[in-house]
Amino acid sequence: MHTVVVGTSGTTPEDVIAVARHNAKVELSAAALAALARAREIVDALAAKPEPVYGVSTGFGALASRHISPDLRAQLQRNIVRSHAAGMGPRVEREVVRALMFLRLKTVASGHTGVRPSVAQTMADVLNAGITPVVHEYGSLGCSGDLAPLSHCALTLMGEGDAEGPDGVVKPAGDLLAAAGIEPVELREKEGLALLNGTDGMLGMLCMAIADLKKLYTSADITAALTLEALLGTEKVLAPELHAIRPHPGQGASAANMLAVLEGSGLTGHFQEEEAPRVQDAYSVRCAPQVNGAGRDTIAYALTVAERELAAAVDNPVVLPDGRVESNGNFHGAPVAYVLDFLAIAAADLGSITERRTDRLLDKNRSHGLPPFLADDAGVDSGLMIAQYTQAALVSEMKRLAVPASADSIPSSAMQEDHVSMGWSAARKLRTAVDNLTRIIAVELYAATRGIELRKGLTPAPASQAAIAAARAAGVQGPGPDRFLAPDLAAADAFVREGKLVAAVEPVTGRLA
């Protein structure tokens, strides 16, 4: 575990994951504390003036026309947190909430929000104490920020609502703060609003999805190569000179990965030796680098958007370096929402082509000599017939999840917020899509390794042998009579999900892209 220092200039995807998933400690830099103090002086000066300033001495949203007297402003800030903590549905995952909290702290530390240093320090203290607010699935439209999710986090800072302690037990937030020696905050002008107004939830989920998808695309290159081998396909289509004349970076990387896995294979290139020789392999095999590669390039673009947003200070209004406090629309989640949806589309297509290869392995009319459904005694045994059904069901759901959330908008706040991004919804469905994609790749792994082992008398590539040996050691069983299949598939899922497939082949291939 290391300490993540939060400064004034944003953060990195790696730091988000360190805090969200690995409980890294958080520390505010001296520059951040100084910037917080400077911005607070500006807010205090504006609060003392008789002229109304949005977020400082007015109501919010459609109620912004009301000027709030000084004696009611602390109540105003408490009330916005309480009223906006209106989420419903199941709890979201701990890692999502930690990312949400950390990214709001990142923006607060920029010095553009007007929050006091003591409030920012309390945010860091809550993260470091392992206290996780209870945040619900529904409540964000992805405009004016992830309002309800962030409000539930702010409620915990006030010592109200429920939160999960470091022991995983949900208790009243006030009790957890007291046990950790943390004083609840008493919000002042601008602070309640500043804690709620950001794209932090959708951005945190984007960072984690990018990290997960990078690993999955490498796993998918490996399983595609294993299937090509099991089908006695040709590796000639992976030649670097072919991909150089269509210079998409992701395509070249995927082709190179597959070629590295197939190096030294005794199974490839037999497609001309059959009774009905193939001129070329099917698209699902031959075009794997093109599809996998397009997904890789989509991830690269999504990472660019994430890095820009990680460098941003998203709040409304914001404190500018010249002392102005100005309203803006930077909280709108469209840039993040679009790439979340784009990734769901790419993931769905990767799932689709993966399932087509699996189906080809199981069909005796297209598998070039493999037994029906890779069964031990076809007819008595059903082999992997229903494993493909499960994979197909997952693919079907992936296609539904690929429908863009960001193409929708629903007006809110008495038509003041009349166009919203739905970025939180895009992020939530992408998490499900990534989860499903892992399972889909695991089924191909299970089928392809069995198919290779059924090619008696032919020697697979050294990398393939390493993958098969590691999978078998991890409980992913090989060919044989029918057995209870769910545990095998669960073992394959864990093997892919935990990165063990990539780890098994890289000692042979060298580092894969």
PDB file of C-alpha atoms in Angstrom, residues 30-315:
ATOM      1  CA  ALA A  30       0.734  21.662   1.095  1.00  0.00           C
ATOM      2  CA  ALA A  31      -0.102  23.335  -2.227  1.00  0.00           C
ATOM      3  CA  ALA A  32      -3.649  21.983  -2.096  1.00  0.00           C
ATOM      4  CA  LEU A  33      -4.180  23.219   1.463  1.00  0.00           C
ATOM      5  CA  ALA A  34      -2.903  26.662   0.464  1.00  0.00           C
ATOM      6  CA  ALA A  35      -5.163  26.772  -2.602  1.00  0.00           C
ATOM      7  CA  LEU A  36      -8.141  25.730  -0.492  1.00  0.00           C
ATOM      8  CA  ALA A  37      -7.448  28.551   1.967  1.00  0.00           C
ATOM      9  CA  ARG A  38      -7.101  31.171  -0.793  1.00  0.00           C
ATOM     10  CA  ALA A  39     -10.363  30.170  -2.459  1.00  0.00           C
ATOM     11  CA  ARG A  40     -12.184  30.139   0.863  1.00  0.00           C
ATOM     12  CA  GLU A  41     -11.139  33.720   1.522  1.00  0.00           C
ATOM     13  CA  ILE A  42     -12.824  34.714  -1.743  1.00  0.00           C
ATOM     14  CA  VAL A  43     -16.042  32.895  -0.837  1.00  0.00           C
ATOM     15  CA  ASP A  44     -16.103  34.446   2.646  1.00  0.00           C
ATOM     16  CA  ALA A  45     -15.685  37.909   1.133  1.00  0.00           C
ATOM     17  CA  LEU A  46     -18.568  37.335  -1.282  1.00  0.00           C
ATOM     18  CA  ALA A  47     -20.745  35.931   1.486  1.00  0.00           C
ATOM     19  CA  ALA A  48     -20.313  39.188   3.422  1.00  0.00           C
ATOM     20  CA  LYS A  49     -21.635  41.290   0.536  1.00  0.00           C
ATOM     21  CA  PRO A  50     -25.321  42.175   0.152  1.00  0.00           C
ATOM     22  CA  GLU A  51     -25.438  41.114  -3.520  1.00  0.00           C
ATOM     23  CA  PRO A  52     -26.655  37.526  -4.099  1.00  0.00           C
ATOM     24  CA  VAL A  53     -24.090  35.039  -5.460  1.00  0.00           C
ATOM     25  CA  TYR A  54     -25.277  31.675  -6.743  1.00  0.00           C
ATOM     26  CA  GLY A  55     -24.308  28.831  -4.456  1.00  0.00           C
ATOM     27  CA  VAL A  56     -23.081  31.215  -1.762  1.00  0.00           C
ATOM     28  CA  SER A  57     -26.131  33.243  -0.831  1.00  0.00           C
ATOM     29  CA  THR A  58     -28.929  31.873  -3.033  1.00  0.00           C
ATOM     30  CA  GLY A  59     -31.024  28.763  -3.371  1.00  0.00           C
ATOM     31  CA  PHE A  60     -30.139  26.095  -5.925  1.00  0.00           C
ATOM     32  CA  GLY A  61     -31.308  24.968  -9.345  1.00  0.00           C
ATOM     33  CA  ALA A  62     -34.816  26.222 -10.070  1.00  0.00           C
ATOM     34  CA  LEU A  63     -34.811  27.887  -6.610  1.00  0.00           C
ATOM     35  CA  ALA A  64     -31.751  30.024  -7.368  1.00  0.00           C
ATOM     36  CA  SER A  65     -33.789  33.237  -7.491  1.00  0.00           C
ATOM     37  CA  ARG A  66     -34.186  33.379  -3.712  1.00  0.00           C
ATOM     38  CA  HIS A  67     -31.594  35.370  -1.755  1.00  0.00           C
ATOM     39  CA  ILE A  68     -30.744  33.569   1.491  1.00  0.00           C
ATOM     40  CA  SER A  69     -30.040  35.644   4.604  1.00  0.00           C
ATOM     41  CA  PRO A  70     -26.798  34.945   6.544  1.00  0.00           C
ATOM     42  CA  ASP A  71     -28.616  33.328   9.462  1.00  0.00           C
ATOM     43  CA  LEU A  72     -30.072  30.635   7.175  1.00  0.00           C
ATOM     44  CA  ARG A  73     -27.036  29.796   5.067  1.00  0.00           C
ATOM     45  CA  ALA A  74     -25.633  27.011   7.231  1.00  0.00           C
ATOM     46  CA  GLN A  75     -29.092  25.454   7.248  1.00  0.00           C
ATOM     47  CA  LEU A  76     -29.246  25.878   3.467  1.00  0.00           C
ATOM     48  CA  GLN A  77     -26.023  23.868   3.022  1.00  0.00           C
ATOM     49  CA  ARG A  78     -27.180  21.115   5.389  1.00  0.00           C
ATOM     50  CA  ASN A  79     -30.536  20.982   3.678  1.00  0.00           C
ATOM     51  CA  ILE A  80     -29.163  20.561   0.176  1.00  0.00           C
ATOM     52  CA  VAL A  81     -27.193  17.524   1.332  1.00  0.00           C
ATOM     53  CA  ARG A  82     -30.115  16.000   3.212  1.00  0.00           C
ATOM     54  CA  SER A  83     -32.672  16.606   0.465  1.00  0.00           C
ATOM     55  CA  HIS A  84     -30.387  15.457  -2.327  1.00  0.00           C
ATOM     56  CA  ALA A  85     -29.453  12.224  -0.525  1.00  0.00           C
ATOM     57  CA  ALA A  86     -32.489  10.651  -2.160  1.00  0.00           C
ATOM     58  CA  GLY A  87     -31.035   7.543  -3.762  1.00  0.00           C
ATOM     59  CA  MET A  88     -32.976   4.318  -4.051  1.00  0.00           C
ATOM     60  CA  GLY A  89     -32.297   0.700  -4.911  1.00  0.00           C
ATOM     61  CA  PRO A  90     -29.449  -1.647  -4.015  1.00  0.00           C
ATOM     62  CA  ARG A  91     -26.117  -0.405  -2.709  1.00  0.00           C
ATOM     63  CA  VAL A  92     -23.372   0.207  -5.221  1.00  0.00           C
ATOM     64  CA  GLU A  93     -20.018  -1.457  -4.744  1.00  0.00           C
ATOM     65  CA  ARG A  94     -17.511  -0.265  -2.156  1.00  0.00           C
ATOM     66  CA  GLU A  95     -14.858   0.420  -4.791  1.00  0.00           C
ATOM     67  CA  VAL A  96     -17.247   2.688  -6.684  1.00  0.00           C
ATOM     68  CA  VAL A  97     -18.038   4.715  -3.571  1.00  0.00           C
ATOM     69  CA  ARG A  98     -14.363   5.067  -2.671  1.00  0.00           C
ATOM     70  CA  ALA A  99     -13.593   6.273  -6.202  1.00  0.00           C
ATOM     71  CA  LEU A 100     -16.504   8.706  -5.940  1.00  0.00           C
ATOM     72  CA  MET A 101     -15.224  10.140  -2.647  1.00  0.00           C
ATOM     73  CA  PHE A 102     -11.617  10.344  -3.809  1.00  0.00           C
ATOM     74  CA  LEU A 103     -12.476  12.134  -7.048  1.00  0.00           C
ATOM     75  CA  ARG A 104     -14.653  14.676  -5.260  1.00  0.00           C
ATOM     76  CA  LEU A 105     -11.706  15.320  -2.943  1.00  0.00           C
ATOM     77  CA  LYS A 106      -9.512  15.741  -6.029  1.00  0.00           C
ATOM     78  CA  THR A 107     -11.738  18.553  -7.311  1.00  0.00           C
ATOM     79  CA  VAL A 108     -12.092  20.144  -3.885  1.00  0.00           C
ATOM     80  CA  ALA A 109      -8.281  20.173  -3.562  1.00  0.00           C
ATOM     81  CA  SER A 110      -7.965  22.106  -6.826  1.00  0.00           C
ATOM     82  CA  GLY A 111      -8.816  25.328  -5.013  1.00  0.00           C
ATOM     83  CA  HIS A 112     -11.677  26.134  -7.378  1.00  0.00           C
ATOM     84  CA  THR A 113     -14.583  25.126  -5.117  1.00  0.00           C
ATOM     85  CA  GLY A 114     -14.284  27.414  -2.078  1.00  0.00           C
ATOM     86  CA  VAL A 115     -14.414  24.565   0.427  1.00  0.00           C
ATOM     87  CA  ARG A 116     -12.461  25.083   3.672  1.00  0.00           C
ATOM     88  CA  PRO A 117      -9.279  23.059   4.181  1.00  0.00           C
ATOM     89  CA  SER A 118     -10.815  21.412   7.252  1.00  0.00           C
ATOM     90  CA  VAL A 119     -13.638  19.928   5.160  1.00  0.00           C
ATOM     91  CA  ALA A 120     -11.179  18.530   2.614  1.00  0.00           C
ATOM     92  CA  GLN A 121      -9.133  17.035   5.440  1.00  0.00           C
ATOM     93  CA  THR A 122     -12.234  15.347   6.830  1.00  0.00           C
ATOM     94  CA  MET A 123     -12.911  13.830   3.407  1.00  0.00           C
ATOM     95  CA  ALA A 124      -9.396  12.374   3.408  1.00  0.00           C
ATOM     96  CA  ASP A 125      -9.793  11.158   6.993  1.00  0.00           C
ATOM     97  CA  VAL A 126     -13.013   9.291   6.162  1.00  0.00           C
ATOM     98  CA  LEU A 127     -11.333   7.540   3.233  1.00  0.00           C
ATOM     99  CA  ASN A 128      -8.309   6.641   5.338  1.00  0.00           C
ATOM    100  CA  ALA A 129     -10.518   5.274   8.120  1.00  0.00           C
ATOM    101  CA  GLY A 130     -12.143   2.835   5.675  1.00  0.00           C
ATOM    102  CA  ILE A 131     -15.588   4.338   6.178  1.00  0.00           C
ATOM    103  CA  THR A 132     -17.756   3.907   3.077  1.00  0.00           C
ATOM    104  CA  PRO A 133     -21.071   5.761   2.759  1.00  0.00           C
ATOM    105  CA  VAL A 134     -24.108   3.764   1.684  1.00  0.00           C
ATOM    106  CA  VAL A 135     -24.806   4.901  -1.886  1.00  0.00           C
ATOM    107  CA  HIS A 136     -27.729   3.584  -3.910  1.00  0.00           C
ATOM    108  CA  GLU A 137     -28.047   2.500  -7.536  1.00  0.00           C
ATOM    109  CA  TYR A 138     -30.546   5.160  -8.625  1.00  0.00           C
ATOM    110  CA  GLY A 139     -30.410   8.919  -8.133  1.00  0.00           C
ATOM    111  CA  SER A 140     -28.046  10.378 -10.718  1.00  0.00           C
ATOM    112  CA  LEU A 141     -28.979  11.804 -14.104  1.00  0.00           C
ATOM    113  CA  GLY A 142     -25.344  12.653 -14.813  1.00  0.00           C
ATOM    114  CA  CYS A 143     -25.950  16.392 -14.899  1.00  0.00           C
ATOM    115  CA  SER A 144     -25.269  18.862 -12.123  1.00  0.00           C
ATOM    116  CA  GLY A 145     -23.038  15.947 -11.283  1.00  0.00           C
ATOM    117  CA  ASP A 146     -23.820  12.590  -9.733  1.00  0.00           C
ATOM    118  CA  LEU A 147     -26.052  14.399  -7.265  1.00  0.00           C
ATOM    119  CA  ALA A 148     -27.695  11.729  -5.129  1.00  0.00           C
ATOM    120  CA  PRO A 149     -24.595   9.489  -4.897  1.00  0.00           C
ATOM    121  CA  LEU A 150     -22.393  12.430  -3.892  1.00  0.00           C
ATOM    122  CA  SER A 151     -25.033  13.629  -1.443  1.00  0.00           C
ATOM    123  CA  HIS A 152     -24.978  10.320   0.396  1.00  0.00           C
ATOM    124  CA  CYS A 153     -21.210  10.729   0.710  1.00  0.00           C
ATOM    125  CA  ALA A 154     -21.563  14.296   1.988  1.00  0.00           C
ATOM    126  CA  LEU A 155     -24.177  13.106   4.476  1.00  0.00           C
ATOM    127  CA  THR A 156     -21.559  10.825   6.021  1.00  0.00           C
ATOM    128  CA  LEU A 157     -19.195  13.794   6.445  1.00  0.00           C
ATOM    129  CA  MET A 158     -21.980  15.464   8.450  1.00  0.00           C
ATOM    130  CA  GLY A 159     -22.285  12.372  10.640  1.00  0.00           C
ATOM    131  CA  GLU A 160     -25.711  11.499   9.274  1.00  0.00           C
ATOM    132  CA  GLY A 161     -27.148   8.557   7.351  1.00  0.00           C
ATOM    133  CA  ASP A 162     -25.574   5.102   7.153  1.00  0.00           C
ATOM    134  CA  ALA A 163     -22.123   3.931   6.182  1.00  0.00           C
ATOM    135  CA  GLU A 164     -20.087   0.761   6.113  1.00  0.00           C
ATOM    136  CA  GLY A 165     -17.244   0.498   8.575  1.00  0.00           C
ATOM    137  CA  PRO A 166     -13.832  -1.018   7.898  1.00  0.00           C
ATOM    138  CA  ASP A 167     -15.203  -4.313   9.219  1.00  0.00           C
ATOM    139  CA  GLY A 168     -17.888  -4.372   6.511  1.00  0.00           C
ATOM    140  CA  VAL A 169     -20.756  -3.721   8.949  1.00  0.00           C
ATOM    141  CA  VAL A 170     -23.246  -0.957   8.140  1.00  0.00           C
ATOM    142  CA  LYS A 171     -23.834   1.416  11.064  1.00  0.00           C
ATOM    143  CA  PRO A 172     -24.978   5.015  11.601  1.00  0.00           C
ATOM    144  CA  ALA A 173     -22.328   7.262  10.091  1.00  0.00           C
ATOM    145  CA  GLY A 174     -22.065   9.331  13.273  1.00  0.00           C
ATOM    146  CA  ASP A 175     -21.067   6.255  15.276  1.00  0.00           C
ATOM    147  CA  LEU A 176     -18.409   5.300  12.722  1.00  0.00           C
ATOM    148  CA  LEU A 177     -16.932   8.812  12.694  1.00  0.00           C
ATOM    149  CA  ALA A 178     -16.826   8.853  16.500  1.00  0.00           C
ATOM    150  CA  ALA A 179     -15.104   5.463  16.610  1.00  0.00           C
ATOM    151  CA  ALA A 180     -12.471   6.771  14.177  1.00  0.00           C
ATOM    152  CA  GLY A 181     -12.001  10.016  16.104  1.00  0.00           C
ATOM    153  CA  ILE A 182     -13.358  12.149  13.246  1.00  0.00           C
ATOM    154  CA  GLU A 183     -15.435  15.244  13.976  1.00  0.00           C
ATOM    155  CA  PRO A 184     -18.471  15.682  11.699  1.00  0.00           C
ATOM    156  CA  VAL A 185     -18.303  18.789   9.515  1.00  0.00           C
ATOM    157  CA  GLU A 186     -20.640  21.751   9.891  1.00  0.00           C
ATOM    158  CA  LEU A 187     -21.050  23.065   6.383  1.00  0.00           C
ATOM    159  CA  ARG A 188     -20.820  26.754   5.558  1.00  0.00           C
ATOM    160  CA  GLU A 189     -21.585  28.841   2.468  1.00  0.00           C
ATOM    161  CA  LYS A 190     -20.976  27.057  -0.833  1.00  0.00           C
ATOM    162  CA  GLU A 191     -19.706  23.849   0.779  1.00  0.00           C
ATOM    163  CA  GLY A 192     -22.805  21.684   0.534  1.00  0.00           C
ATOM    164  CA  LEU A 193     -23.153  22.481  -3.141  1.00  0.00           C
ATOM    165  CA  ALA A 194     -19.435  21.943  -3.787  1.00  0.00           C
ATOM    166  CA  LEU A 195     -19.600  18.426  -2.355  1.00  0.00           C
ATOM    167  CA  LEU A 196     -22.369  17.367  -4.748  1.00  0.00           C
ATOM    168  CA  ASN A 197     -21.581  18.882  -8.118  1.00  0.00           C
ATOM    169  CA  GLY A 198     -19.303  16.574 -10.116  1.00  0.00           C
ATOM    170  CA  THR A 199     -18.939  13.696 -12.551  1.00  0.00           C
ATOM    171  CA  ASP A 200     -17.016  11.713  -9.950  1.00  0.00           C
ATOM    172  CA  GLY A 201     -19.110   8.542  -9.894  1.00  0.00           C
ATOM    173  CA  MET A 202     -19.198   7.992 -13.631  1.00  0.00           C
ATOM    174  CA  LEU A 203     -15.520   8.973 -13.915  1.00  0.00           C
ATOM    175  CA  GLY A 204     -14.433   6.543 -11.222  1.00  0.00           C
ATOM    176  CA  MET A 205     -16.320   3.722 -12.905  1.00  0.00           C
ATOM    177  CA  LEU A 206     -14.775   4.707 -16.256  1.00  0.00           C
ATOM    178  CA  CYS A 207     -11.251   4.467 -14.820  1.00  0.00           C
ATOM    179  CA  MET A 208     -11.917   1.008 -13.384  1.00  0.00           C
ATOM    180  CA  ALA A 209     -13.624  -0.223 -16.563  1.00  0.00           C
ATOM    181  CA  ILE A 210     -10.656   0.892 -18.668  1.00  0.00           C
ATOM    182  CA  ALA A 211      -8.254  -1.014 -16.415  1.00  0.00           C
ATOM    183  CA  ASP A 212     -10.412  -4.131 -16.527  1.00  0.00           C
ATOM    184  CA  LEU A 213     -10.984  -3.985 -20.274  1.00  0.00           C
ATOM    185  CA  LYS A 214      -7.280  -3.610 -21.022  1.00  0.00           C
ATOM    186  CA  LYS A 215      -6.682  -6.953 -19.298  1.00  0.00           C
ATOM    187  CA  LEU A 216      -9.698  -8.573 -20.933  1.00  0.00           C
ATOM    188  CA  TYR A 217      -8.642  -7.572 -24.436  1.00  0.00           C
ATOM    189  CA  THR A 218      -5.265  -9.209 -23.908  1.00  0.00           C
ATOM    190  CA  SER A 219      -7.054 -12.319 -22.601  1.00  0.00           C
ATOM    191  CA  ALA A 220      -9.318 -12.245 -25.669  1.00  0.00           C
ATOM    192  CA  ASP A 221      -6.298 -12.147 -27.991  1.00  0.00           C
ATOM    193  CA  ILE A 222      -4.996 -15.266 -26.247  1.00  0.00           C
ATOM    194  CA  THR A 223      -8.287 -17.183 -26.420  1.00  0.00           C
ATOM    195  CA  ALA A 224      -8.728 -16.217 -30.086  1.00  0.00           C
ATOM    196  CA  ALA A 225      -5.284 -17.644 -30.792  1.00  0.00           C
ATOM    197  CA  LEU A 226      -6.142 -20.823 -28.908  1.00  0.00           C
ATOM    198  CA  THR A 227      -9.322 -21.226 -30.949  1.00  0.00           C
ATOM    199  CA  LEU A 228      -7.437 -20.636 -34.217  1.00  0.00           C
ATOM    200  CA  GLU A 229      -5.089 -23.404 -33.148  1.00  0.00           C
ATOM    201  CA  ALA A 230      -7.891 -25.779 -32.153  1.00  0.00           C
ATOM    202  CA  LEU A 231      -9.531 -25.207 -35.561  1.00  0.00           C
ATOM    203  CA  LEU A 232      -6.262 -25.888 -37.409  1.00  0.00           C
ATOM    204  CA  GLY A 233      -6.424 -22.395 -38.852  1.00  0.00           C
ATOM    205  CA  THR A 234      -3.675 -20.367 -40.454  1.00  0.00           C
ATOM    206  CA  GLU A 235      -1.549 -17.829 -38.629  1.00  0.00           C
ATOM    207  CA  LYS A 236      -0.496 -16.226 -41.926  1.00  0.00           C
ATOM    208  CA  VAL A 237      -3.253 -13.614 -41.594  1.00  0.00           C
ATOM    209  CA  LEU A 238      -1.457 -12.322 -38.491  1.00  0.00           C
ATOM    210  CA  ALA A 239       1.695 -11.314 -40.372  1.00  0.00           C
ATOM    211  CA  PRO A 240       2.791  -7.806 -39.320  1.00  0.00           C
ATOM    212  CA  GLU A 241       3.168  -6.635 -42.937  1.00  0.00           C
ATOM    213  CA  LEU A 242      -0.564  -7.241 -43.485  1.00  0.00           C
ATOM    214  CA  HIS A 243      -1.508  -5.093 -40.511  1.00  0.00           C
ATOM    215  CA  ALA A 244       1.014  -2.405 -41.341  1.00  0.00           C
ATOM    216  CA  ILE A 245      -0.963  -1.494 -44.465  1.00  0.00           C
ATOM    217  CA  ARG A 246      -4.028  -0.763 -42.298  1.00  0.00           C
ATOM    218  CA  PRO A 247      -2.226   1.046 -39.498  1.00  0.00           C
ATOM    219  CA  HIS A 248      -4.731   1.029 -36.667  1.00  0.00           C
ATOM    220  CA  PRO A 249      -2.563   0.641 -33.542  1.00  0.00           C
ATOM    221  CA  GLY A 250      -4.938  -1.698 -31.723  1.00  0.00           C
ATOM    222  CA  GLN A 251      -5.236  -4.040 -34.688  1.00  0.00           C
ATOM    223  CA  GLY A 252      -1.479  -4.363 -34.980  1.00  0.00           C
ATOM    224  CA  ALA A 253      -1.159  -5.005 -31.250  1.00  0.00           C
ATOM    225  CA  SER A 254      -3.818  -7.732 -31.227  1.00  0.00           C
ATOM    226  CA  ALA A 255      -2.323  -9.462 -34.265  1.00  0.00           C
ATOM    227  CA  ALA A 256       1.114  -9.372 -32.656  1.00  0.00           C
ATOM    228  CA  ASN A 257      -0.295 -10.859 -29.445  1.00  0.00           C
ATOM    229  CA  MET A 258      -1.972 -13.709 -31.306  1.00  0.00           C
ATOM    230  CA  LEU A 259       1.142 -14.392 -33.367  1.00  0.00           C
ATOM    231  CA  ALA A 260       3.271 -14.519 -30.231  1.00  0.00           C
ATOM    232  CA  VAL A 261       0.922 -17.044 -28.632  1.00  0.00           C
ATOM    233  CA  LEU A 262       0.981 -19.233 -31.757  1.00  0.00           C
ATOM    234  CA  GLU A 263       4.763 -19.203 -32.183  1.00  0.00           C
ATOM    235  CA  GLY A 264       5.985 -22.776 -32.635  1.00  0.00           C
ATOM    236  CA  SER A 265       2.521 -24.333 -33.011  1.00  0.00           C
ATOM    237  CA  GLY A 266       2.205 -27.690 -34.678  1.00  0.00           C
ATOM    238  CA  LEU A 267      -1.541 -27.221 -35.201  1.00  0.00           C
ATOM    239  CA  THR A 268      -1.679 -24.141 -37.417  1.00  0.00           C
ATOM    240  CA  GLY A 269      -1.566 -24.255 -41.181  1.00  0.00           C
ATOM    241  CA  HIS A 270      -3.370 -27.580 -41.679  1.00  0.00           C
ATOM    242  CA  PHE A 271      -6.372 -25.982 -43.380  1.00  0.00           C
ATOM    243  CA  GLN A 272      -5.119 -27.042 -46.833  1.00  0.00           C
ATOM    244  CA  GLU A 273      -4.672 -30.688 -45.841  1.00  0.00           C
ATOM    245  CA  GLU A 274      -8.336 -31.567 -45.291  1.00  0.00           C
ATOM    246  CA  GLU A 275     -10.640 -33.436 -47.674  1.00  0.00           C
ATOM    247  CA  ALA A 276     -12.375 -30.129 -48.374  1.00  0.00           C
ATOM    248  CA  PRO A 277      -9.500 -27.670 -47.992  1.00  0.00           C
ATOM    249  CA  ARG A 278     -10.266 -24.161 -46.812  1.00  0.00           C
ATOM    250  CA  VAL A 279      -9.053 -21.201 -48.778  1.00  0.00           C
ATOM    251  CA  GLN A 280      -9.323 -19.048 -45.661  1.00  0.00           C
ATOM    252  CA  ASP A 281     -10.665 -19.133 -42.123  1.00  0.00           C
ATOM    253  CA  ALA A 282     -14.055 -17.762 -41.092  1.00  0.00           C
ATOM    254  CA  TYR A 283     -14.357 -14.104 -40.149  1.00  0.00           C
ATOM    255  CA  SER A 284     -14.629 -14.818 -36.438  1.00  0.00           C
ATOM    256  CA  VAL A 285     -11.130 -16.316 -36.607  1.00  0.00           C
ATOM    257  CA  ARG A 286      -9.522 -14.348 -39.425  1.00  0.00           C
ATOM    258  CA  CYS A 287     -10.834 -10.935 -38.339  1.00  0.00           C
ATOM    259  CA  ALA A 288     -10.120 -11.282 -34.614  1.00  0.00           C
ATOM    260  CA  PRO A 289      -7.307  -8.679 -34.722  1.00  0.00           C
ATOM    261  CA  GLN A 290      -9.544  -6.199 -36.506  1.00  0.00           C
ATOM    262  CA  VAL A 291     -12.358  -6.499 -33.955  1.00  0.00           C
ATOM    263  CA  ASN A 292     -10.159  -6.838 -30.891  1.00  0.00           C
ATOM    264  CA  GLY A 293      -7.984  -4.032 -32.188  1.00  0.00           C
ATOM    265  CA  ALA A 294     -10.880  -1.654 -32.737  1.00  0.00           C
ATOM    266  CA  GLY A 295     -11.840  -2.224 -29.122  1.00  0.00           C
ATOM    267  CA  ARG A 296      -8.291  -1.483 -28.032  1.00  0.00           C
ATOM    268  CA  ASP A 297      -8.373   1.818 -29.912  1.00  0.00           C
ATOM    269  CA  THR A 298     -11.705   2.646 -28.287  1.00  0.00           C
ATOM    270  CA  ILE A 299     -10.140   2.064 -24.871  1.00  0.00           C
ATOM    271  CA  ALA A 300      -7.265   4.367 -25.828  1.00  0.00           C
ATOM    272  CA  TYR A 301      -9.715   7.138 -26.724  1.00  0.00           C
ATOM    273  CA  ALA A 302     -11.687   6.569 -23.521  1.00  0.00           C
ATOM    274  CA  LEU A 303      -8.465   6.864 -21.534  1.00  0.00           C
ATOM    275  CA  THR A 304      -7.769  10.224 -23.181  1.00  0.00           C
ATOM    276  CA  VAL A 305     -11.191  11.488 -22.077  1.00  0.00           C
ATOM    277  CA  ALA A 306     -10.693  10.083 -18.570  1.00  0.00           C
ATOM    278  CA  GLU A 307      -7.308  11.770 -18.206  1.00  0.00           C
ATOM    279  CA  ARG A 308      -8.778  15.120 -19.259  1.00  0.00           C
ATOM    280  CA  GLU A 309     -11.583  14.758 -16.742  1.00  0.00           C
ATOM    281  CA  LEU A 310      -9.127  13.684 -14.027  1.00  0.00           C
ATOM    282  CA  ALA A 311      -7.286  16.966 -14.616  1.00  0.00           C
ATOM    283  CA  ALA A 312     -10.508  18.978 -14.383  1.00  0.00           C
ATOM    284  CA  ALA A 313     -12.131  20.875 -11.513  1.00  0.00           C
ATOM    285  CA  VAL A 314     -15.842  20.194 -11.951  1.00  0.00           C
ATOM    286  CA  ASP A 315     -18.096  22.370  -9.811  1.00  0.00           C
TER     287      ASP A 315
END
